Amino acid sequence: MEYEAVIGLEVHVQLQTETKIFCSCSTTFGAPPNTHSCPVCVGMPGVLPVLNRKVVEFAMKMALATHCEIVPFSVFARKHYFYPDLPKGYQISQYDLPLAERGWVEIAINGQAKRIGITRIHLEEDAGKLIHDENRPVSYVDFNRTGVPLIEIVSEPDIRSPEEAASYLKKVRQQVRYLEISDGNMEEGSLRCDANISLRPRGRKDFGVRAELKNMNSFRNVQKALEFEIRRQTALLLDGHEIVQETRLWDVAKGVTVTMRGKEEAHDYRYFPDPDLVPVEIDNAWLDSVKVELPELPDAKCARFEEQYGLSGYDAGVLTASKSLADYFEECVALFPSPKIVSNWVMVELFRILKQENLEIDACPIPPAGLAELLKLIDNGTISGKMAKDILEQAYDSKKSPKEIVEEQGVAQVSDESTLSAVVEQVVEAHPKEVEKCKAGKTKILGFLVGQVMKETKGQANPQKVNELLRKALGP
Ligand code: ADP
Ligand code: MG
Ligand code: ZN
């Protein structure tokens, strides 16, 4: 029996607004505990939450980017549960009337485009953080995070493999980053993912019983947890057992998922509309004002790069992976209008250096103008491509411009004919045997002679010119 995985993801994204969702406390990360809290976000009696308009606009942006329908009238609900990091005893969320519904995200899988449906996107507040003392039987609570705005993006069970799940998550992260509504950092918890997974015999239409996986804080861990879960559920089904619906935790150290709670212990959240908050009403004027603020999104930018710059789909995809990389490329092309040469230098040479230093393009000390300048120096014959690679490294280390480096070190390529002719003559005289062989038709030897000239000129001779001069000197 062959089984097929059915996967649906619930993704929480922390929104990068300056203040919290229902009060004016700062959302800045890393402040001393409980310095970003007030009576509203610690749930004192008698306070009234007031919705942050920016939060709604950020969520609208994601809804538009994922082709969702924005619900003109959505409602906040109280989701009740008890936990020490939830001071009110309920979380303000949205339930039966979410902000947005029925969208999709496109992923590429084996070169094929596939749409993953979005069921809903809703707004909610984050909970606080518990800190457990390892030495004493006490726990501390930090309310800086309570009330930090989140959107929850729920996908349809359209995902069929751990790779597709990772690809979907990366796309979601790319979009929130393009929209500048979140830093999308999984390791730091600004993007969190719960994964629901069930198996069914291949060809069957009905879904099987699912497990919900929690506690995965990287793309790799989501993928590994799902892979483990497929193995676990397959083994059970092949043995004739039934899958029980439950929530399981991913244990990173052991590489396994373990039971956290079963269906019987599932929370009854007793949702009801929050009487302190008016419904969110979104009219066309508001929607339009947000639409005009939308940047060019990854898919559109990638298609434009292919079209406008004649790049392959692969190259366009790499160069539009982040908005800053795409901007870097375009600024460079504006100054040196040969897109293919620029894309090669960015994707090969610049990436190699950045990778060595583990840097993102934003932190690259060579500005787009610096790379363009370097390419111009190759183009006008001042330096060779080989010298350029060296100068790029130096520009990286010294933060000097390629031109400055060339001027300071006098490393400019020598194309001057009389200078080169003298060296060519010298090399021809010094290597009579090789010259004979070459004349006798062993043209491979020509490369050796060129090499000798390059050596004499410390690599600064224009190789093309040297080639020309040598051929002339050796005769037909
Ligand atoms: P809950 O409220 O318990 O989290 P939802 O109906 O909101 O349940 O579904 C949560 C997620 O589970 C969604 O992403 C959905 O696509 C996914 N899902 C639902 N049924 C299945 C199933 N049988 N197998 C895998 N995923 C599923
Ligand atoms: Mg759930
Ligand atoms: Zn507050």
Short mmCIF file of C-alpha atoms and ligand atoms in Angstrom, two decimals:
data_model
loop_
_atom_site.label_atom_id
_atom_site.label_comp_id
_atom_site.label_asym_id
_atom_site.label_seq_id
_atom_site.Cartn_x
_atom_site.Cartn_y
_atom_site.Cartn_z
CA MET A 1 0.00 0.00 0.00
CA GLU A 2 1.34 3.39 -0.95
CA TYR A 3 0.41 6.43 1.10
CA GLU A 4 0.25 10.07 0.21
CA ALA A 5 0.85 12.88 2.70
CA VAL A 6 -1.73 15.63 3.15
CA ILE A 7 -0.38 18.71 4.87
CA GLY A 8 -1.86 22.05 5.94
CA LEU A 9 0.13 24.77 7.70
CA GLU A 10 -0.85 27.38 10.25
CA VAL A 11 1.69 30.20 10.17
CA HIS A 12 1.92 33.00 12.71
CA VAL A 13 3.71 36.14 11.59
CA GLN A 14 4.74 38.86 14.02
CA LEU A 15 4.00 42.24 12.49
CA GLN A 16 6.64 44.94 12.63
CA THR A 17 4.48 47.83 13.77
CA GLU A 18 6.04 50.31 16.18
CA THR A 19 3.37 49.78 18.82
CA LYS A 20 1.27 46.86 20.00
CA ILE A 21 -2.10 45.87 18.57
CA PHE A 22 -4.35 47.33 21.29
CA CYS A 23 -2.17 49.79 23.23
CA SER A 24 0.69 52.20 22.56
CA CYS A 25 3.46 50.09 24.16
CA SER A 26 6.56 49.62 22.05
CA THR A 27 7.09 46.31 20.24
CA THR A 28 10.90 46.64 20.22
CA PHE A 29 12.53 43.29 20.88
CA GLY A 30 15.10 42.74 23.61
CA ALA A 31 14.10 45.40 26.16
CA PRO A 32 14.45 44.55 29.89
CA PRO A 33 11.49 42.41 31.05
CA ASN A 34 8.19 44.19 31.67
CA THR A 35 9.39 47.62 30.53
CA HIS A 36 7.06 47.53 27.53
CA SER A 37 3.82 46.88 29.31
CA CYS A 38 0.80 48.87 30.47
CA PRO A 39 -2.57 48.21 32.10
CA VAL A 40 -4.08 47.31 28.71
CA CYS A 41 -1.59 44.65 27.67
CA VAL A 42 -1.31 43.12 31.13
CA GLY A 43 -5.09 42.85 31.27
CA MET A 44 -6.05 45.06 34.21
CA PRO A 45 -9.78 45.27 34.92
CA GLY A 46 -11.61 48.21 33.42
CA VAL A 47 -9.21 49.00 30.59
CA LEU A 48 -10.28 49.29 26.97
CA PRO A 49 -8.25 48.01 24.02
CA VAL A 50 -8.02 50.32 20.99
CA LEU A 51 -7.14 48.77 17.63
CA ASN A 52 -3.91 49.89 15.93
CA ARG A 53 -4.86 50.94 12.39
CA LYS A 54 -1.42 50.05 11.05
CA VAL A 55 -1.86 46.42 12.14
CA VAL A 56 -4.97 46.13 9.99
CA GLU A 57 -3.16 47.70 7.04
CA PHE A 58 -0.22 45.31 7.36
CA ALA A 59 -2.62 42.35 7.42
CA MET A 60 -4.48 43.78 4.42
CA LYS A 61 -1.19 43.91 2.52
CA MET A 62 -0.55 40.22 3.14
CA ALA A 63 -4.14 39.40 2.22
CA LEU A 64 -3.75 41.27 -1.08
CA ALA A 65 -0.38 39.66 -1.79
CA THR A 66 -1.91 36.20 -1.30
CA HIS A 67 -4.95 36.93 -3.49
CA CYS A 68 -7.37 36.71 -0.58
CA GLU A 69 -10.79 38.31 -0.43
CA ILE A 70 -10.78 40.97 2.24
CA VAL A 71 -13.85 40.70 4.44
CA PRO A 72 -15.44 44.17 4.75
CA PHE A 73 -16.72 43.44 8.25
CA SER A 74 -14.62 41.32 10.59
CA VAL A 75 -14.93 40.75 14.30
CA PHE A 76 -12.55 40.21 17.21
CA ALA A 77 -13.28 37.28 19.49
CA ARG A 78 -12.02 36.17 22.87
CA LYS A 79 -10.26 32.82 22.85
CA HIS A 80 -10.20 31.57 26.42
CA TYR A 81 -7.54 29.47 28.01
CA PHE A 82 -5.46 29.65 31.14
CA TYR A 83 -1.73 30.10 30.96
CA PRO A 84 0.58 32.29 33.08
CA ASP A 85 1.80 34.24 30.04
CA LEU A 86 -1.77 35.21 29.14
CA PRO A 87 -2.75 37.77 31.80
CA LYS A 88 -6.36 38.34 30.70
CA GLY A 89 -7.19 34.61 30.64
CA TYR A 90 -8.14 35.02 26.99
CA GLN A 91 -6.39 35.96 23.79
CA ILE A 92 -8.00 38.49 21.49
CA SER A 93 -8.19 36.82 18.09
CA GLN A 94 -10.63 36.48 15.20
CA TYR A 95 -12.85 33.46 14.81
CA ASP A 96 -15.87 33.12 12.56
CA LEU A 97 -15.36 36.45 10.81
CA PRO A 98 -11.65 36.70 9.94
CA LEU A 99 -10.09 39.63 8.10
CA ALA A 100 -9.47 37.74 4.86
CA GLU A 101 -10.35 34.43 3.20
CA ARG A 102 -9.85 32.22 0.14
CA GLY A 103 -6.50 33.13 -1.36
CA TRP A 104 -3.45 31.30 -2.66
CA VAL A 105 0.31 31.29 -2.74
CA GLU A 106 2.23 29.95 -5.71
CA ILE A 107 5.26 27.74 -5.18
CA ALA A 108 7.60 26.14 -7.69
CA ILE A 109 8.10 22.42 -7.27
CA ASN A 110 10.42 20.58 -9.71
CA GLY A 111 10.11 23.55 -12.05
CA GLN A 112 6.31 23.32 -11.95
CA ALA A 113 4.11 26.05 -10.52
CA LYS A 114 1.66 24.88 -7.88
CA ARG A 115 -0.93 26.90 -5.97
CA ILE A 116 -1.43 26.31 -2.27
CA GLY A 117 -4.81 27.58 -1.11
CA ILE A 118 -5.10 29.99 1.81
CA THR A 119 -8.16 29.34 3.92
CA ARG A 120 -8.00 32.49 6.01
CA ILE A 121 -5.82 35.23 7.44
CA HIS A 122 -6.81 36.67 10.78
CA LEU A 123 -5.50 39.12 13.33
CA GLU A 124 -4.58 38.30 16.90
CA GLU A 125 -2.37 39.35 19.79
CA ASP A 126 0.73 37.51 20.95
CA ALA A 127 1.10 36.11 24.47
CA GLY A 128 3.93 36.91 26.90
CA LYS A 129 6.98 34.84 27.64
CA LEU A 130 7.80 32.56 30.56
CA ILE A 131 11.34 32.26 31.81
CA HIS A 132 12.06 29.22 33.98
CA ASP A 133 14.81 29.40 36.57
CA GLU A 134 17.04 26.37 36.24
CA ASN A 135 18.31 26.62 39.81
CA ARG A 136 15.17 27.35 41.74
CA PRO A 137 11.60 26.08 41.40
CA VAL A 138 10.29 29.43 40.14
CA SER A 139 9.25 30.89 36.82
CA TYR A 140 9.20 34.50 35.71
CA VAL A 141 6.89 36.14 33.25
CA ASP A 142 7.79 38.89 30.81
CA PHE A 143 4.83 40.81 29.40
CA ASN A 144 6.81 42.77 26.79
CA ARG A 145 5.43 40.48 24.10
CA THR A 146 1.78 40.39 25.20
CA GLY A 147 -0.22 42.36 22.66
CA VAL A 148 2.42 42.31 19.94
CA PRO A 149 0.42 41.99 16.70
CA LEU A 150 0.27 38.70 14.79
CA ILE A 151 -1.43 37.48 11.68
CA GLU A 152 -2.28 33.81 11.42
CA ILE A 153 -2.25 32.42 7.90
CA VAL A 154 -4.07 29.09 7.60
CA SER A 155 -3.45 27.06 4.48
CA GLU A 156 -5.74 24.56 2.81
CA PRO A 157 -4.55 20.94 3.09
CA ASP A 158 -3.04 21.28 -0.41
CA ILE A 159 0.57 20.49 0.48
CA ARG A 160 1.74 16.99 -0.48
CA SER A 161 5.32 16.68 0.74
CA PRO A 162 7.78 18.11 3.29
CA GLU A 163 9.61 19.86 0.41
CA GLU A 164 6.40 21.57 -0.66
CA ALA A 165 5.83 22.65 2.94
CA ALA A 166 9.30 24.20 3.14
CA SER A 167 8.83 25.84 -0.23
CA TYR A 168 5.47 27.29 0.85
CA LEU A 169 6.97 28.63 4.08
CA LYS A 170 9.85 30.25 2.22
CA LYS A 171 7.39 31.92 -0.12
CA VAL A 172 5.39 33.27 2.81
CA ARG A 173 8.58 34.62 4.37
CA GLN A 174 9.66 36.18 1.09
CA GLN A 175 6.31 37.91 0.78
CA VAL A 176 6.21 39.35 4.31
CA ARG A 177 9.74 40.63 3.78
CA TYR A 178 8.90 42.22 0.43
CA LEU A 179 5.86 43.83 2.05
CA GLU A 180 8.06 45.00 4.93
CA ILE A 181 5.44 43.90 7.45
CA SER A 182 7.72 41.46 9.32
CA ASP A 183 11.33 40.36 9.41
CA GLY A 184 10.04 36.79 8.95
CA ASN A 185 12.80 35.35 11.09
CA MET A 186 11.90 31.79 12.16
CA GLU A 187 14.83 31.33 14.51
CA GLU A 188 13.79 34.43 16.47
CA GLY A 189 10.13 33.49 16.45
CA SER A 190 8.76 36.25 14.22
CA LEU A 191 7.52 33.49 11.93
CA ARG A 192 6.14 30.35 13.60
CA CYS A 193 4.61 27.33 12.02
CA ASP A 194 2.31 24.52 13.16
CA ALA A 195 2.03 21.68 10.68
CA ASN A 196 -1.00 19.42 10.29
CA ILE A 197 -0.34 16.12 8.58
CA SER A 198 -2.29 13.00 7.71
CA LEU A 199 -1.76 10.13 5.30
CA ARG A 200 -4.18 8.51 2.87
CA PRO A 201 -3.83 5.63 0.43
CA ARG A 202 -2.74 7.12 -2.90
CA GLY A 203 -5.80 7.68 -5.07
CA ARG A 204 -8.22 8.00 -2.14
CA LYS A 205 -10.16 11.27 -1.93
CA ASP A 206 -11.01 11.41 1.80
CA PHE A 207 -8.44 12.69 4.25
CA GLY A 208 -7.03 10.56 7.02
CA VAL A 209 -6.77 11.47 10.69
CA ARG A 210 -4.19 14.19 11.27
CA ALA A 211 -1.58 15.05 13.82
CA GLU A 212 -0.66 18.66 14.53
CA LEU A 213 3.07 19.29 14.94
CA LYS A 214 4.43 22.15 17.01
CA ASN A 215 7.75 23.52 18.17
CA MET A 216 9.72 23.70 14.93
CA ASN A 217 11.83 26.83 14.68
CA SER A 218 13.47 26.55 11.29
CA PHE A 219 12.57 25.51 7.75
CA ARG A 220 14.81 22.51 8.14
CA ASN A 221 13.07 21.42 11.31
CA VAL A 222 9.62 21.74 9.75
CA GLN A 223 10.79 19.54 6.91
CA LYS A 224 12.46 17.02 9.22
CA ALA A 225 9.48 16.84 11.58
CA LEU A 226 7.16 16.17 8.64
CA GLU A 227 9.50 13.51 7.26
CA PHE A 228 9.60 11.80 10.64
CA GLU A 229 5.82 11.99 10.94
CA ILE A 230 5.33 10.39 7.51
CA ARG A 231 7.54 7.49 8.59
CA ARG A 232 5.74 7.16 11.94
CA GLN A 233 2.23 7.25 10.48
CA THR A 234 3.15 4.94 7.58
CA ALA A 235 4.51 2.33 9.98
CA LEU A 236 1.35 2.49 12.11
CA LEU A 237 -0.98 2.21 9.13
CA LEU A 238 0.96 -0.67 7.59
CA ASP A 239 0.70 -2.45 10.93
CA GLY A 240 -3.07 -2.07 10.87
CA HIS A 241 -3.23 0.58 13.59
CA GLU A 242 -5.32 3.72 13.48
CA ILE A 243 -3.90 7.21 13.74
CA VAL A 244 -5.22 9.17 16.71
CA GLN A 245 -5.85 12.86 16.38
CA GLU A 246 -3.38 14.64 18.61
CA THR A 247 -0.91 17.46 19.02
CA ARG A 248 2.74 16.39 18.89
CA LEU A 249 5.92 18.25 19.76
CA TRP A 250 9.06 18.12 17.64
CA ASP A 251 12.08 17.15 19.74
CA VAL A 252 15.02 18.71 17.89
CA ALA A 253 17.70 16.87 19.86
CA LYS A 254 16.20 13.41 19.34
CA GLY A 255 14.77 14.11 15.88
CA VAL A 256 11.35 12.68 16.78
CA THR A 257 7.83 13.95 17.45
CA VAL A 258 6.24 13.11 20.82
CA THR A 259 2.67 13.27 22.07
CA MET A 260 1.76 16.55 23.74
CA ARG A 261 -2.00 16.22 24.08
CA GLY A 262 -4.78 14.14 22.61
CA LYS A 263 -8.20 15.10 21.31
CA GLU A 264 -9.81 14.67 24.76
CA GLU A 265 -7.47 17.23 26.27
CA ALA A 266 -8.02 19.67 23.40
CA HIS A 267 -8.99 23.09 24.65
CA ASP A 268 -12.53 24.31 24.54
CA TYR A 269 -11.77 27.94 23.90
CA ARG A 270 -15.33 29.19 24.39
CA TYR A 271 -14.94 31.79 21.71
CA PHE A 272 -17.29 34.77 21.81
CA PRO A 273 -17.20 38.22 20.22
CA ASP A 274 -15.11 40.68 22.23
CA PRO A 275 -17.54 43.30 23.53
CA ASP A 276 -14.72 45.83 24.06
CA LEU A 277 -13.85 46.12 20.38
CA VAL A 278 -15.97 47.37 17.52
CA PRO A 279 -15.96 45.29 14.31
CA VAL A 280 -13.27 46.13 11.77
CA GLU A 281 -14.95 47.77 8.79
CA ILE A 282 -12.93 48.08 5.63
CA ASP A 283 -14.40 50.21 2.87
CA ASN A 284 -13.15 50.55 -0.69
CA ALA A 285 -11.42 53.86 -0.05
CA TRP A 286 -9.29 52.31 2.70
CA LEU A 287 -8.62 49.22 0.65
CA ASP A 288 -7.54 51.33 -2.34
CA SER A 289 -5.22 53.43 -0.23
CA VAL A 290 -3.47 50.24 0.92
CA LYS A 291 -3.38 48.79 -2.61
CA VAL A 292 -1.41 51.74 -3.93
CA GLU A 293 1.18 51.20 -1.22
CA LEU A 294 1.88 47.62 -2.30
CA PRO A 295 5.38 47.15 -3.68
CA GLU A 296 6.13 45.03 -6.72
CA LEU A 297 5.85 41.48 -5.36
CA PRO A 298 8.31 38.61 -5.87
CA ASP A 299 6.43 36.78 -8.66
CA ALA A 300 5.85 39.97 -10.63
CA LYS A 301 9.42 41.12 -10.16
CA CYS A 302 10.78 37.75 -11.24
CA ALA A 303 8.66 37.76 -14.40
CA ARG A 304 9.78 41.32 -15.17
CA PHE A 305 13.46 40.43 -14.69
CA GLU A 306 13.13 37.58 -17.22
CA GLU A 307 11.34 39.82 -19.67
CA GLN A 308 13.19 43.11 -19.27
CA TYR A 309 16.72 41.79 -18.78
CA GLY A 310 16.51 38.61 -20.82
CA LEU A 311 17.48 36.46 -17.81
CA SER A 312 16.65 32.79 -17.39
CA GLY A 313 13.84 31.91 -15.01
CA TYR A 314 16.39 30.47 -12.63
CA ASP A 315 18.61 33.57 -12.58
CA ALA A 316 15.61 35.89 -12.26
CA GLY A 317 14.40 33.79 -9.33
CA VAL A 318 17.76 33.99 -7.57
CA LEU A 319 18.12 37.73 -8.12
CA THR A 320 14.61 38.49 -6.83
CA ALA A 321 14.93 36.25 -3.76
CA SER A 322 15.03 39.39 -1.67
CA LYS A 323 14.04 42.93 -2.47
CA SER A 324 17.47 44.26 -1.51
CA LEU A 325 19.23 41.84 -3.85
CA ALA A 326 16.88 42.78 -6.70
CA ASP A 327 17.49 46.47 -5.98
CA TYR A 328 21.25 45.90 -5.92
CA PHE A 329 21.11 44.20 -9.31
CA GLU A 330 18.94 46.90 -10.85
CA GLU A 331 21.08 49.77 -9.55
CA CYS A 332 24.11 48.08 -11.00
CA VAL A 333 22.45 47.49 -14.38
CA ALA A 334 21.37 51.14 -14.48
CA LEU A 335 25.07 52.10 -14.36
CA PHE A 336 26.38 49.23 -16.48
CA PRO A 337 23.63 48.20 -18.86
CA SER A 338 24.67 44.61 -19.59
CA PRO A 339 22.23 42.60 -17.44
CA LYS A 340 23.75 39.22 -18.20
CA ILE A 341 27.27 40.29 -17.26
CA VAL A 342 25.96 41.95 -14.08
CA SER A 343 23.91 38.89 -13.13
CA ASN A 344 26.94 36.66 -13.62
CA TRP A 345 29.18 38.82 -11.47
CA VAL A 346 26.54 39.13 -8.75
CA MET A 347 25.65 35.44 -8.71
CA VAL A 348 29.16 34.05 -8.98
CA GLU A 349 31.80 36.45 -7.67
CA LEU A 350 29.80 38.59 -5.26
CA PHE A 351 27.90 35.60 -3.84
CA ARG A 352 31.17 33.73 -3.32
CA ILE A 353 32.58 36.57 -1.21
CA LEU A 354 29.33 37.13 0.70
CA LYS A 355 29.07 33.42 1.42
CA GLN A 356 32.63 33.32 2.75
CA GLU A 357 31.76 36.07 5.18
CA ASN A 358 28.23 34.79 5.81
CA LEU A 359 26.79 38.17 4.84
CA GLU A 360 23.51 39.24 3.28
CA ILE A 361 23.55 41.66 0.36
CA ASP A 362 22.37 44.52 2.65
CA ALA A 363 25.66 44.28 4.53
CA CYS A 364 27.83 44.12 1.39
CA PRO A 365 30.53 46.79 1.62
CA ILE A 366 30.75 47.02 -2.19
CA PRO A 367 27.90 49.26 -3.36
CA PRO A 368 26.19 48.61 -6.73
CA ALA A 369 28.15 51.58 -8.13
CA GLY A 370 31.39 49.86 -7.10
CA LEU A 371 30.55 46.70 -9.00
CA ALA A 372 29.43 48.74 -12.01
CA GLU A 373 32.73 50.63 -11.93
CA LEU A 374 34.65 47.36 -11.88
CA LEU A 375 32.73 46.04 -14.87
CA LYS A 376 33.40 49.25 -16.77
CA LEU A 377 37.12 48.85 -16.11
CA ILE A 378 37.00 45.39 -17.68
CA ASP A 379 34.87 46.65 -20.52
CA ASN A 380 37.26 49.45 -21.52
CA GLY A 381 40.27 47.18 -21.29
CA THR A 382 41.84 48.78 -18.21
CA ILE A 383 41.87 45.48 -16.35
CA SER A 384 41.33 41.84 -17.28
CA GLY A 385 38.53 39.72 -15.92
CA LYS A 386 41.04 37.84 -13.82
CA MET A 387 42.43 41.04 -12.31
CA ALA A 388 38.87 42.19 -11.66
CA LYS A 389 38.18 39.20 -9.43
CA ASP A 390 41.20 40.11 -7.39
CA ILE A 391 40.22 43.76 -7.21
CA LEU A 392 36.71 42.80 -6.12
CA GLU A 393 38.17 40.95 -3.14
CA GLN A 394 40.36 43.94 -2.33
CA ALA A 395 37.43 46.34 -2.66
CA TYR A 396 35.56 44.11 -0.26
CA ASP A 397 38.33 44.10 2.33
CA SER A 398 39.45 47.72 2.04
CA LYS A 399 36.08 49.33 1.20
CA LYS A 400 37.94 51.31 -1.49
CA SER A 401 36.45 51.74 -4.95
CA PRO A 402 37.84 49.57 -7.77
CA LYS A 403 39.13 52.69 -9.52
CA GLU A 404 41.04 53.80 -6.44
CA ILE A 405 42.62 50.37 -6.10
CA VAL A 406 43.69 50.34 -9.75
CA GLU A 407 45.18 53.83 -9.45
CA GLU A 408 46.96 53.21 -6.16
CA GLN A 409 48.53 49.93 -7.13
CA GLY A 410 49.12 50.71 -10.77
CA VAL A 411 47.54 47.40 -11.57
CA ALA A 412 45.98 48.70 -14.73
CA GLN A 413 46.18 46.30 -17.63
CA VAL A 414 48.93 46.99 -20.13
CA SER A 415 47.56 47.20 -23.67
CA ASP A 416 50.20 49.55 -25.01
CA GLU A 417 51.69 47.90 -28.10
CA SER A 418 55.31 49.05 -27.90
CA THR A 419 55.60 48.01 -24.27
CA LEU A 420 54.09 44.62 -24.96
CA SER A 421 56.06 44.06 -28.18
CA ALA A 422 59.30 44.43 -26.24
CA VAL A 423 58.25 41.75 -23.76
CA VAL A 424 57.00 39.47 -26.54
CA GLU A 425 60.34 39.75 -28.31
CA GLN A 426 62.16 38.95 -25.10
CA VAL A 427 60.02 35.85 -24.51
CA VAL A 428 60.45 34.64 -28.09
CA GLU A 429 64.24 34.94 -27.76
CA ALA A 430 64.31 33.16 -24.42
CA HIS A 431 62.33 30.14 -25.64
CA PRO A 432 63.65 29.08 -29.07
CA LYS A 433 62.56 25.43 -28.66
CA GLU A 434 58.98 26.29 -27.86
CA VAL A 435 58.89 28.79 -30.68
CA GLU A 436 60.05 26.05 -33.11
CA LYS A 437 57.38 23.63 -31.93
CA CYS A 438 54.79 26.30 -32.22
CA LYS A 439 55.83 27.15 -35.75
CA ALA A 440 55.70 23.43 -36.56
CA GLY A 441 51.97 23.52 -35.78
CA LYS A 442 51.81 22.73 -32.05
CA THR A 443 49.56 25.70 -31.44
CA LYS A 444 48.94 24.64 -27.85
CA ILE A 445 52.42 25.96 -27.09
CA LEU A 446 51.12 29.42 -27.88
CA GLY A 447 49.31 29.35 -24.55
CA PHE A 448 52.62 28.67 -22.81
CA LEU A 449 54.24 31.66 -24.51
CA VAL A 450 51.30 33.91 -23.62
CA GLY A 451 51.73 32.70 -20.06
CA GLN A 452 55.39 33.73 -20.10
CA VAL A 453 54.47 37.23 -21.23
CA MET A 454 51.82 37.45 -18.52
CA LYS A 455 54.42 36.35 -15.98
CA GLU A 456 56.90 38.98 -17.14
CA THR A 457 54.23 41.67 -16.86
CA LYS A 458 53.01 40.39 -13.49
CA GLY A 459 49.69 39.48 -15.05
CA GLN A 460 48.99 42.99 -16.22
CA ALA A 461 49.29 42.47 -19.96
CA ASN A 462 46.11 42.45 -21.96
CA PRO A 463 45.97 38.74 -22.90
CA GLN A 464 44.15 39.36 -26.14
CA LYS A 465 46.78 41.86 -27.24
CA VAL A 466 49.60 39.49 -26.25
CA ASN A 467 48.02 36.73 -28.30
CA GLU A 468 47.83 39.00 -31.29
CA LEU A 469 51.43 40.17 -30.97
CA LEU A 470 52.77 36.64 -30.48
CA ARG A 471 51.00 35.35 -33.58
CA LYS A 472 52.47 38.25 -35.51
CA ALA A 473 55.98 37.59 -34.16
CA LEU A 474 55.81 33.87 -34.99
CA GLY A 475 54.55 34.41 -38.48
CA PRO A 476 51.90 32.30 -40.20
P1 ADP B 1 -7.81 23.60 14.10
O1 ADP B 1 -8.73 24.70 14.44
O2 ADP B 1 -7.96 22.39 14.95
O3 ADP B 1 -6.38 24.05 14.04
P2 ADP B 1 -8.46 23.79 11.28
O4 ADP B 1 -9.68 23.24 10.62
O5 ADP B 1 -8.34 25.25 11.42
O6 ADP B 1 -8.25 23.06 12.66
O7 ADP B 1 -7.23 23.27 10.41
C1 ADP B 1 -5.94 23.57 10.71
C2 ADP B 1 -5.03 23.16 9.58
O8 ADP B 1 -5.09 21.76 9.38
C3 ADP B 1 -5.33 23.77 8.23
O9 ADP B 1 -4.12 24.27 7.71
C4 ADP B 1 -5.85 22.63 7.39
O10 ADP B 1 -5.45 22.76 6.07
C5 ADP B 1 -5.17 21.43 8.02
N1 ADP B 1 -5.91 20.19 7.90
C6 ADP B 1 -7.22 19.98 8.14
N2 ADP B 1 -7.53 18.68 7.97
C7 ADP B 1 -6.37 18.03 7.65
C8 ADP B 1 -6.03 16.65 7.37
N3 ADP B 1 -6.93 15.68 7.43
N4 ADP B 1 -4.75 16.39 7.10
C9 ADP B 1 -3.83 17.36 7.07
N5 ADP B 1 -4.08 18.64 7.32
C10 ADP B 1 -5.33 18.98 7.61
MG MG B 2 -4.72 24.53 14.88
ZN ZN B 3 0.57 48.05 26.63
#
